[in-house]
Amino acid sequence: QVQLVESGGGLVQPGGSLRLSCAASGNIFSINTMGWYRQAPGKQRELVATITNGGNTNYADSVKGRFTISRDNAKNEVYLQMNSLKPEDTAVYYCSADHFVNGWLTRGWGQGTQVTVSS
């Protein structure tokens, strides 16, 4: 199994920036794609961005050009740099890691970190 711990959330004004971090531990050698998802009150969890072991990235249209996902495989960490934040970015942000458990690809989740964009 893989354990994920997020950090870096908080309150920021519109137009501001935040950087989220996620540290993975446990069976890290089985991890391939890592990512960030978010869930706003009353809404379903949605994809924000993903990054493969090789560094290929994918972004939701709503964050393209504002958010950047990156990964340090040596540290087993993934990051989300969020710029030009908008009130609609307010949500709990979850780190994810796709990894193999007994030969099956499984998605693990962190506990989430709150991001609030408000003046």
Tab-separated table of N, CA, C and O in Angstrom:
chain	number	residue	atom	x	y	z
A	1	GLN	N	0.839	-1.194	0.000
A	1	GLN	CA	0.000	0.000	0.000
A	1	GLN	C	0.873	1.242	0.000
A	1	GLN	O	2.037	1.198	0.362
A	2	VAL	N	0.262	2.346	-0.422
A	2	VAL	CA	0.944	3.635	-0.468
A	2	VAL	C	0.209	4.607	0.430
A	2	VAL	O	-1.021	4.663	0.418
A	3	GLN	N	0.959	5.362	1.211
A	3	GLN	CA	0.386	6.408	2.044
A	3	GLN	C	0.770	7.760	1.453
A	3	GLN	O	1.909	7.961	1.022
A	4	LEU	N	-0.191	8.684	1.474
A	4	LEU	CA	0.005	10.012	0.896
A	4	LEU	C	-0.360	11.072	1.923
A	4	LEU	O	-1.408	10.975	2.568
A	5	VAL	N	0.492	12.085	2.051
A	5	VAL	CA	0.239	13.178	2.993
A	5	VAL	C	0.411	14.501	2.260
A	5	VAL	O	1.498	14.809	1.759
A	6	GLU	N	-0.685	15.286	2.212
A	6	GLU	CA	-0.655	16.579	1.545
A	6	GLU	C	-0.319	17.691	2.542
A	6	GLU	O	-0.582	17.566	3.743
A	7	SER	N	0.189	18.786	2.002
A	7	SER	CA	0.429	19.990	2.790
A	7	SER	C	0.396	21.188	1.863
A	7	SER	O	0.493	21.040	0.639
A	8	GLY	N	0.247	22.374	2.450
A	8	GLY	CA	0.351	23.598	1.670
A	8	GLY	C	-0.949	24.321	1.408
A	8	GLY	O	-0.939	25.392	0.791
A	9	GLY	N	-2.072	23.795	1.852
A	9	GLY	CA	-3.328	24.494	1.638
A	9	GLY	C	-3.449	25.706	2.539
A	9	GLY	O	-2.606	25.952	3.408
A	10	GLY	N	-4.516	26.479	2.318
A	10	GLY	CA	-4.733	27.646	3.155
A	10	GLY	C	-5.683	28.623	2.511
A	10	GLY	O	-6.382	28.298	1.551
A	11	LEU	N	-5.702	29.826	3.076
A	11	LEU	CA	-6.554	30.909	2.586
A	11	LEU	C	-5.711	31.867	1.756
A	11	LEU	O	-4.636	32.291	2.205
A	12	VAL	N	-6.197	32.211	0.583
A	12	VAL	CA	-5.471	33.124	-0.294
A	12	VAL	C	-6.469	34.026	-0.994
A	12	VAL	O	-7.621	33.637	-1.235
A	13	GLN	N	-6.047	35.237	-1.314
A	13	GLN	CA	-6.920	36.170	-2.018
A	13	GLN	C	-6.988	35.829	-3.505
A	13	GLN	O	-6.042	35.233	-4.052
A	14	PRO	N	-8.056	36.228	-4.167
A	14	PRO	CA	-8.129	36.018	-5.628
A	14	PRO	C	-6.916	36.638	-6.315
A	14	PRO	O	-6.486	37.733	-5.968
A	15	GLY	N	-6.384	35.892	-7.281
A	15	GLY	CA	-5.177	36.325	-7.975
A	15	GLY	C	-3.898	35.855	-7.326
A	15	GLY	O	-2.813	35.990	-7.919
A	16	GLY	N	-4.000	35.305	-6.133
A	16	GLY	CA	-2.816	34.857	-5.410
A	16	GLY	C	-2.358	33.471	-5.837
A	16	GLY	O	-2.902	32.867	-6.765
A	17	SER	N	-1.337	32.988	-5.132
A	17	SER	CA	-0.730	31.697	-5.460
A	17	SER	C	-0.597	30.832	-4.213
A	17	SER	O	-0.474	31.349	-3.098
A	18	LEU	N	-0.610	29.527	-4.439
A	18	LEU	CA	-0.327	28.534	-3.408
A	18	LEU	C	0.415	27.378	-4.050
A	18	LEU	O	0.233	27.108	-5.245
A	19	ARG	N	1.200	26.682	-3.249
A	19	ARG	CA	1.887	25.485	-3.725
A	19	ARG	C	1.537	24.327	-2.789
A	19	ARG	O	1.813	24.392	-1.586
A	20	LEU	N	0.933	23.317	-3.357
A	20	LEU	CA	0.607	22.116	-2.599
A	20	LEU	C	1.700	21.072	-2.791
A	20	LEU	O	2.281	20.959	-3.877
A	21	SER	N	1.957	20.324	-1.732
A	21	SER	CA	2.929	19.233	-1.787
A	21	SER	C	2.263	17.954	-1.307
A	21	SER	O	1.340	17.989	-0.490
A	22	CYS	N	2.766	16.841	-1.816
A	22	CYS	CA	2.253	15.542	-1.403
A	22	CYS	C	3.429	14.576	-1.317
A	22	CYS	O	4.159	14.394	-2.298
A	23	ALA	N	3.608	13.983	-0.144
A	23	ALA	CA	4.698	13.032	0.073
A	23	ALA	C	4.148	11.616	0.117
A	23	ALA	O	3.187	11.344	0.842
A	24	ALA	N	4.758	10.734	-0.650
A	24	ALA	CA	4.335	9.340	-0.689
A	24	ALA	C	5.295	8.473	0.119
A	24	ALA	O	6.499	8.709	0.137
A	25	SER	N	4.737	7.462	0.775
A	25	SER	CA	5.549	6.495	1.503
A	25	SER	C	4.910	5.120	1.354
A	25	SER	O	3.802	4.986	0.844
A	26	GLY	N	5.622	4.107	1.818
A	26	GLY	CA	5.113	2.748	1.687
A	26	GLY	C	5.663	2.088	0.444
A	26	GLY	O	6.856	2.203	0.152
A	27	ASN	N	4.824	1.440	-0.329
A	27	ASN	CA	5.248	0.699	-1.510
A	27	ASN	C	5.428	1.639	-2.699
A	27	ASN	O	4.740	1.545	-3.722
A	28	ILE	N	6.385	2.553	-2.566
A	28	ILE	CA	6.540	3.620	-3.559
A	28	ILE	C	7.003	3.110	-4.905
A	28	ILE	O	6.755	3.745	-5.935
A	29	PHE	N	7.646	1.944	-4.948
A	29	PHE	CA	8.167	1.434	-6.212
A	29	PHE	C	7.061	0.972	-7.144
A	29	PHE	O	7.300	0.751	-8.323
A	30	SER	N	5.856	0.839	-6.617
A	30	SER	CA	4.727	0.400	-7.447
A	30	SER	C	3.939	1.571	-8.019
A	30	SER	O	2.980	1.381	-8.756
A	31	ILE	N	4.353	2.809	-7.672
A	31	ILE	CA	3.587	3.985	-8.110
A	31	ILE	C	3.884	4.302	-9.559
A	31	ILE	O	5.035	4.327	-9.971
A	32	ASN	N	2.844	4.574	-10.350
A	32	ASN	CA	3.083	5.154	-11.666
A	32	ASN	C	2.504	6.561	-11.721
A	32	ASN	O	3.153	7.511	-11.309
A	33	THR	N	1.286	6.749	-12.174
A	33	THR	CA	0.746	8.103	-12.281
A	33	THR	C	0.361	8.670	-10.907
A	33	THR	O	-0.236	7.977	-10.098
A	34	MET	N	0.718	9.930	-10.704
A	34	MET	CA	0.268	10.669	-9.516
A	34	MET	C	-0.541	11.869	-9.970
A	34	MET	O	-0.415	12.311	-11.122
A	35	GLY	N	-1.360	12.384	-9.075
A	35	GLY	CA	-2.192	13.496	-9.503
A	35	GLY	C	-2.811	14.263	-8.368
A	35	GLY	O	-2.584	13.964	-7.179
A	36	TRP	N	-3.570	15.263	-8.767
A	36	TRP	CA	-4.332	16.080	-7.834
A	36	TRP	C	-5.783	16.127	-8.301
A	36	TRP	O	-6.050	16.315	-9.504
A	37	TYR	N	-6.681	15.962	-7.366
A	37	TYR	CA	-8.110	16.080	-7.589
A	37	TYR	C	-8.646	17.076	-6.573
A	37	TYR	O	-7.977	17.376	-5.578
A	38	ARG	N	-9.851	17.581	-6.804
A	38	ARG	CA	-10.448	18.495	-5.845
A	38	ARG	C	-11.947	18.246	-5.746
A	38	ARG	O	-12.570	17.744	-6.676
A	39	GLN	N	-12.479	18.618	-4.590
A	39	GLN	CA	-13.911	18.465	-4.351
A	39	GLN	C	-14.424	19.682	-3.623
A	39	GLN	O	-13.994	19.959	-2.489
A	40	ALA	N	-15.318	20.403	-4.278
A	40	ALA	CA	-15.962	21.563	-3.671
A	40	ALA	C	-17.243	21.107	-2.969
A	40	ALA	O	-17.808	20.060	-3.313
A	41	PRO	N	-17.734	21.890	-2.009
A	41	PRO	CA	-18.960	21.506	-1.300
A	41	PRO	C	-20.112	21.267	-2.263
A	41	PRO	O	-20.379	22.090	-3.148
A	42	GLY	N	-20.783	20.136	-2.106
A	42	GLY	CA	-21.937	19.823	-2.928
A	42	GLY	C	-21.619	19.354	-4.330
A	42	GLY	O	-22.533	19.145	-5.137
A	43	LYS	N	-20.334	19.177	-4.622
A	43	LYS	CA	-19.938	18.748	-5.969
A	43	LYS	C	-19.150	17.449	-5.896
A	43	LYS	O	-18.630	17.066	-4.850
A	44	GLN	N	-19.037	16.796	-7.052
A	44	GLN	CA	-18.255	15.575	-7.128
A	44	GLN	C	-16.768	15.899	-7.211
A	44	GLN	O	-16.368	16.985	-7.630
A	45	ARG	N	-15.962	14.920	-6.798
A	45	ARG	CA	-14.516	15.079	-6.919
A	45	ARG	C	-14.150	15.130	-8.404
A	45	ARG	O	-14.664	14.346	-9.206
A	46	GLU	N	-13.255	16.055	-8.759
A	46	GLU	CA	-12.898	16.216	-10.155
A	46	GLU	C	-11.382	16.253	-10.331
A	46	GLU	O	-10.641	16.662	-9.428
A	47	LEU	N	-10.964	15.848	-11.521
A	47	LEU	CA	-9.543	15.881	-11.855
A	47	LEU	C	-9.040	17.316	-11.945
A	47	LEU	O	-9.720	18.187	-12.504
A	48	VAL	N	-7.857	17.537	-11.392
A	48	VAL	CA	-7.169	18.817	-11.579
A	48	VAL	C	-5.993	18.621	-12.540
A	48	VAL	O	-5.898	19.278	-13.567
A	49	ALA	N	-5.104	17.684	-12.190
A	49	ALA	CA	-3.925	17.436	-13.021
A	49	ALA	C	-3.317	16.091	-12.655
A	49	ALA	O	-3.439	15.646	-11.509
A	50	THR	N	-2.672	15.457	-13.635
A	50	THR	CA	-1.950	14.217	-13.383
A	50	THR	C	-0.572	14.278	-14.038
A	50	THR	O	-0.349	15.066	-14.974
A	51	ILE	N	0.333	13.439	-13.537
A	51	ILE	CA	1.679	13.374	-14.098
A	51	ILE	C	2.156	11.929	-14.015
A	51	ILE	O	2.020	11.275	-12.986
A	52	THR	N	2.698	11.428	-15.129
A	52	THR	CA	3.173	10.051	-15.157
A	52	THR	C	4.599	9.963	-14.620
A	52	THR	O	5.244	10.986	-14.364
A	53	ASN	N	5.083	8.742	-14.491
A	53	ASN	CA	6.479	8.531	-14.078
A	53	ASN	C	7.450	9.225	-15.019
A	53	ASN	O	8.489	9.720	-14.600
A	54	GLY	N	7.090	9.269	-16.288
A	54	GLY	CA	7.965	9.879	-17.279
A	54	GLY	C	7.803	11.373	-17.412
A	54	GLY	O	8.501	12.005	-18.212
A	55	GLY	N	6.880	11.948	-16.657
A	55	GLY	CA	6.707	13.396	-16.656
A	55	GLY	C	5.629	13.923	-17.588
A	55	GLY	O	5.487	15.137	-17.736
A	56	ASN	N	4.877	13.031	-18.218
A	56	ASN	CA	3.782	13.503	-19.066
A	56	ASN	C	2.643	14.023	-18.188
A	56	ASN	O	2.264	13.379	-17.214
A	57	THR	N	2.118	15.186	-18.545
A	57	THR	CA	1.111	15.842	-17.709
A	57	THR	C	-0.225	15.962	-18.439
A	57	THR	O	-0.296	15.959	-19.670
A	58	ASN	N	-1.261	16.089	-17.621
A	58	ASN	CA	-2.617	16.282	-18.128
A	58	ASN	C	-3.324	17.230	-17.172
A	58	ASN	O	-3.174	17.089	-15.949
A	59	TYR	N	-4.073	18.201	-17.723
A	59	TYR	CA	-4.736	19.206	-16.893
A	59	TYR	C	-6.209	19.322	-17.241
A	59	TYR	O	-6.604	19.171	-18.400
A	60	ALA	N	-6.998	19.648	-16.242
A	60	ALA	CA	-8.374	20.037	-16.504
A	60	ALA	C	-8.361	21.371	-17.251
A	60	ALA	O	-7.506	22.220	-17.011
A	61	ASP	N	-9.335	21.550	-18.139
A	61	ASP	CA	-9.384	22.789	-18.912
A	61	ASP	C	-9.471	24.017	-18.010
A	61	ASP	O	-8.919	25.071	-18.332
A	62	SER	N	-10.127	23.872	-16.883
A	62	SER	CA	-10.359	25.007	-15.989
A	62	SER	C	-9.087	25.527	-15.323
A	62	SER	O	-9.075	26.635	-14.805
A	63	VAL	N	-8.018	24.727	-15.335
A	63	VAL	CA	-6.785	25.152	-14.665
A	63	VAL	C	-5.609	25.306	-15.627
A	63	VAL	O	-4.525	25.743	-15.202
A	64	LYS	N	-5.799	24.964	-16.885
A	64	LYS	CA	-4.701	25.078	-17.859
A	64	LYS	C	-4.185	26.507	-17.915
A	64	LYS	O	-4.960	27.464	-17.966
A	65	GLY	N	-2.863	26.638	-17.893
A	65	GLY	CA	-2.240	27.954	-17.941
A	65	GLY	C	-2.105	28.620	-16.587
A	65	GLY	O	-1.427	29.637	-16.463
A	66	ARG	N	-2.759	28.068	-15.565
A	66	ARG	CA	-2.677	28.651	-14.215
A	66	ARG	C	-1.991	27.711	-13.223
A	66	ARG	O	-1.289	28.172	-12.320
A	67	PHE	N	-2.232	26.422	-13.376
A	67	PHE	CA	-1.672	25.428	-12.449
A	67	PHE	C	-0.574	24.638	-13.153
A	67	PHE	O	-0.649	24.376	-14.362
A	68	THR	N	0.423	24.229	-12.371
A	68	THR	CA	1.488	23.383	-12.896
A	68	THR	C	1.744	22.227	-11.940
A	68	THR	O	1.981	22.461	-10.744
A	69	ILE	N	1.682	21.008	-12.471
A	69	ILE	CA	1.989	19.834	-11.667
A	69	ILE	C	3.420	19.416	-11.951
A	69	ILE	O	3.894	19.508	-13.086
A	70	SER	N	4.120	19.003	-10.904
A	70	SER	CA	5.486	18.527	-11.071
A	70	SER	C	5.732	17.396	-10.081
A	70	SER	O	4.941	17.178	-9.164
A	71	ARG	N	6.855	16.726	-10.290
A	71	ARG	CA	7.103	15.512	-9.514
A	71	ARG	C	8.597	15.348	-9.281
A	71	ARG	O	9.394	15.621	-10.186
A	72	ASP	N	8.961	14.934	-8.087
A	72	ASP	CA	10.348	14.616	-7.750
A	72	ASP	C	10.373	13.132	-7.388
A	72	ASP	O	10.023	12.763	-6.260
A	73	ASN	N	10.757	12.303	-8.331
A	73	ASN	CA	10.729	10.857	-8.092
A	73	ASN	C	11.751	10.425	-7.033
A	73	ASN	O	11.546	9.440	-6.329
A	74	ALA	N	12.825	11.179	-6.904
A	74	ALA	CA	13.833	10.839	-5.899
A	74	ALA	C	13.303	11.056	-4.481
A	74	ALA	O	13.652	10.328	-3.552
A	75	LYS	N	12.438	12.053	-4.333
A	75	LYS	CA	11.858	12.360	-3.018
A	75	LYS	C	10.479	11.726	-2.846
A	75	LYS	O	9.897	11.828	-1.768
A	76	ASN	N	9.962	11.116	-3.911
A	76	ASN	CA	8.610	10.535	-3.863
A	76	ASN	C	7.575	11.599	-3.514
A	76	ASN	O	6.701	11.377	-2.653
A	77	GLU	N	7.689	12.738	-4.160
A	77	GLU	CA	6.781	13.840	-3.893
A	77	GLU	C	6.192	14.363	-5.207
A	77	GLU	O	6.825	14.328	-6.258
A	78	VAL	N	4.981	14.888	-5.106
A	78	VAL	CA	4.330	15.554	-6.225
A	78	VAL	C	3.853	16.911	-5.736
A	78	VAL	O	3.498	17.064	-4.557
A	79	TYR	N	3.860	17.891	-6.626
A	79	TYR	CA	3.539	19.272	-6.265
A	79	TYR	C	2.478	19.826	-7.207
A	79	TYR	O	2.353	19.378	-8.352
A	80	LEU	N	1.770	20.828	-6.712
A	80	LEU	CA	0.839	21.562	-7.557
A	80	LEU	C	1.037	23.043	-7.286
A	80	LEU	O	0.697	23.531	-6.198
A	81	GLN	N	1.611	23.733	-8.250
A	81	GLN	CA	1.762	25.185	-8.167
A	81	GLN	C	0.509	25.812	-8.751
A	81	GLN	O	0.180	25.574	-9.917
A	82	MET	N	-0.173	26.598	-7.941
A	82	MET	CA	-1.433	27.211	-8.354
A	82	MET	C	-1.266	28.721	-8.374
A	82	MET	O	-0.999	29.340	-7.331
A	83	ASN	N	-1.403	29.304	-9.537
A	83	ASN	CA	-1.297	30.749	-9.718
A	83	ASN	C	-2.621	31.315	-10.196
A	83	ASN	O	-3.487	30.579	-10.679
A	84	SER	N	-2.766	32.615	-10.080
A	84	SER	CA	-3.987	33.302	-10.546
A	84	SER	C	-5.230	32.609	-10.005
A	84	SER	O	-6.188	32.337	-10.753
A	85	LEU	N	-5.226	32.353	-8.723
A	85	LEU	CA	-6.331	31.609	-8.121
A	85	LEU	C	-7.632	32.390	-8.169
A	85	LEU	O	-7.645	33.632	-8.051
A	86	LYS	N	-8.723	31.652	-8.341
A	86	LYS	CA	-10.064	32.221	-8.437
A	86	LYS	C	-10.926	31.649	-7.310
A	86	LYS	O	-10.647	30.541	-6.809
A	87	PRO	N	-11.972	32.352	-6.925
A	87	PRO	CA	-12.860	31.811	-5.894
A	87	PRO	C	-13.393	30.421	-6.246
A	87	PRO	O	-13.578	29.588	-5.340
A	88	GLU	N	-13.591	30.149	-7.509
A	88	GLU	CA	-14.110	28.836	-7.909
A	88	GLU	C	-13.078	27.720	-7.765
A	88	GLU	O	-13.404	26.540	-7.954
A	89	ASP	N	-11.843	28.052	-7.439
A	89	ASP	CA	-10.836	27.040	-7.140
A	89	ASP	C	-10.952	26.545	-5.692
A	89	ASP	O	-10.246	25.608	-5.299
A	90	THR	N	-11.807	27.178	-4.910
A	90	THR	CA	-11.990	26.767	-3.521
A	90	THR	C	-12.499	25.335	-3.449
A	90	THR	O	-13.513	24.991	-4.070
A	91	ALA	N	-11.784	24.499	-2.717
A	91	ALA	CA	-12.137	23.086	-2.622
A	91	ALA	C	-11.160	22.393	-1.683
A	91	ALA	O	-10.141	22.983	-1.284
A	92	VAL	N	-11.475	21.149	-1.358
A	92	VAL	CA	-10.486	20.280	-0.717
A	92	VAL	C	-9.712	19.589	-1.842
A	92	VAL	O	-10.316	19.000	-2.744
A	93	TYR	N	-8.407	19.693	-1.775
A	93	TYR	CA	-7.538	19.124	-2.804
A	93	TYR	C	-6.940	17.820	-2.284
A	93	TYR	O	-6.383	17.771	-1.186
A	94	TYR	N	-7.042	16.784	-3.121
A	94	TYR	CA	-6.579	15.451	-2.756
A	94	TYR	C	-5.447	15.016	-3.682
A	94	TYR	O	-5.555	15.141	-4.908
A	95	CYS	N	-4.417	14.471	-3.091
A	95	CYS	CA	-3.335	13.853	-3.849
A	95	CYS	C	-3.715	12.405	-4.153
A	95	CYS	O	-4.356	11.742	-3.318
A	96	SER	N	-3.327	11.930	-5.314
A	96	SER	CA	-3.612	10.543	-5.689
A	96	SER	C	-2.350	9.868	-6.220
A	96	SER	O	-1.456	10.528	-6.749
A	97	ALA	N	-2.324	8.547	-6.064
A	97	ALA	CA	-1.205	7.757	-6.599
A	97	ALA	C	-1.750	6.431	-7.100
A	97	ALA	O	-2.345	5.674	-6.326
A	98	ASP	N	-1.558	6.169	-8.380
A	98	ASP	CA	-1.957	4.886	-8.949
A	98	ASP	C	-0.811	3.908	-8.738
A	98	ASP	O	0.319	4.173	-9.162
A	99	HIS	N	-1.089	2.785	-8.096
A	99	HIS	CA	-0.045	1.834	-7.773
A	99	HIS	C	-0.631	0.431	-7.783
A	99	HIS	O	-1.846	0.245	-7.778
A	100	PHE	N	0.270	-0.553	-7.826
A	100	PHE	CA	-0.152	-1.940	-7.913
A	100	PHE	C	-0.218	-2.579	-6.536
A	100	PHE	O	0.696	-2.445	-5.718
A	101	VAL	N	-1.339	-3.242	-6.277
A	101	VAL	CA	-1.528	-4.027	-5.069
A	101	VAL	C	-1.934	-5.431	-5.500
A	101	VAL	O	-2.997	-5.610	-6.111
A	102	ASN	N	-1.064	-6.402	-5.223
A	102	ASN	CA	-1.323	-7.798	-5.630
A	102	ASN	C	-1.642	-7.902	-7.123
A	102	ASN	O	-2.533	-8.644	-7.534
A	103	GLY	N	-0.928	-7.102	-7.928
A	103	GLY	CA	-1.100	-7.163	-9.365
A	103	GLY	C	-2.221	-6.320	-9.916
A	103	GLY	O	-2.380	-6.239	-11.141
A	104	TRP	N	-2.981	-5.710	-9.058
A	104	TRP	CA	-4.096	-4.874	-9.493
A	104	TRP	C	-3.736	-3.408	-9.342
A	104	TRP	O	-3.206	-2.985	-8.316
A	105	LEU	N	-4.075	-2.617	-10.371
A	105	LEU	CA	-3.822	-1.182	-10.304
A	105	LEU	C	-4.867	-0.538	-9.400
A	105	LEU	O	-6.077	-0.684	-9.626
A	106	THR	N	-4.402	0.163	-8.410
A	106	THR	CA	-5.259	0.746	-7.369
A	106	THR	C	-4.936	2.224	-7.229
A	106	THR	O	-3.782	2.633	-7.379
A	107	ARG	N	-5.939	3.034	-6.919
A	107	ARG	CA	-5.700	4.465	-6.695
A	107	ARG	C	-5.758	4.749	-5.204
A	107	ARG	O	-6.776	4.505	-4.557
A	108	GLY	N	-4.682	5.276	-4.680
A	108	GLY	CA	-4.650	5.691	-3.283
A	108	GLY	C	-4.876	7.187	-3.166
A	108	GLY	O	-4.588	7.949	-4.098
A	109	TRP	N	-5.373	7.593	-2.009
A	109	TRP	CA	-5.713	9.001	-1.778
A	109	TRP	C	-5.074	9.507	-0.484
A	109	TRP	O	-4.957	8.769	0.491
A	110	GLY	N	-4.746	10.800	-0.499
A	110	GLY	CA	-4.359	11.460	0.725
A	110	GLY	C	-5.596	11.898	1.486
A	110	GLY	O	-6.726	11.674	1.051
A	111	GLN	N	-5.375	12.569	2.618
A	111	GLN	CA	-6.486	12.969	3.468
A	111	GLN	C	-7.123	14.272	2.993
A	111	GLN	O	-8.221	14.625	3.435
A	112	GLY	N	-6.448	14.989	2.115
A	112	GLY	CA	-6.988	16.232	1.581
A	112	GLY	C	-6.467	17.454	2.318
A	112	GLY	O	-6.161	17.400	3.510
A	113	THR	N	-6.376	18.557	1.596
A	113	THR	CA	-5.981	19.826	2.184
A	113	THR	C	-6.900	20.914	1.629
A	113	THR	O	-7.187	20.956	0.432
A	114	GLN	N	-7.369	21.782	2.522
A	114	GLN	CA	-8.349	22.798	2.129
A	114	GLN	C	-7.656	23.976	1.464
A	114	GLN	O	-6.669	24.507	1.992
A	115	VAL	N	-8.194	24.393	0.332
A	115	VAL	CA	-7.770	25.617	-0.343
A	115	VAL	C	-8.989	26.537	-0.432
A	115	VAL	O	-10.029	26.145	-0.974
A	116	THR	N	-8.859	27.731	0.123
A	116	THR	CA	-9.938	28.707	0.099
A	116	THR	C	-9.445	29.974	-0.568
A	116	THR	O	-8.437	30.548	-0.136
A	117	VAL	N	-10.152	30.382	-1.610
A	117	VAL	CA	-9.794	31.599	-2.339
A	117	VAL	C	-10.896	32.628	-2.077
A	117	VAL	O	-12.025	32.474	-2.549
A	118	SER	N	-10.554	33.645	-1.317
A	118	SER	CA	-11.554	34.617	-0.910
A	118	SER	C	-10.876	35.919	-0.519
A	118	SER	O	-9.767	35.914	0.022
A	119	SER	N	-11.589	37.023	-0.752
A	119	SER	CA	-11.076	38.323	-0.322
A	119	SER	C	-11.641	38.684	1.051
A	119	SER	O	-11.322	39.745	1.591
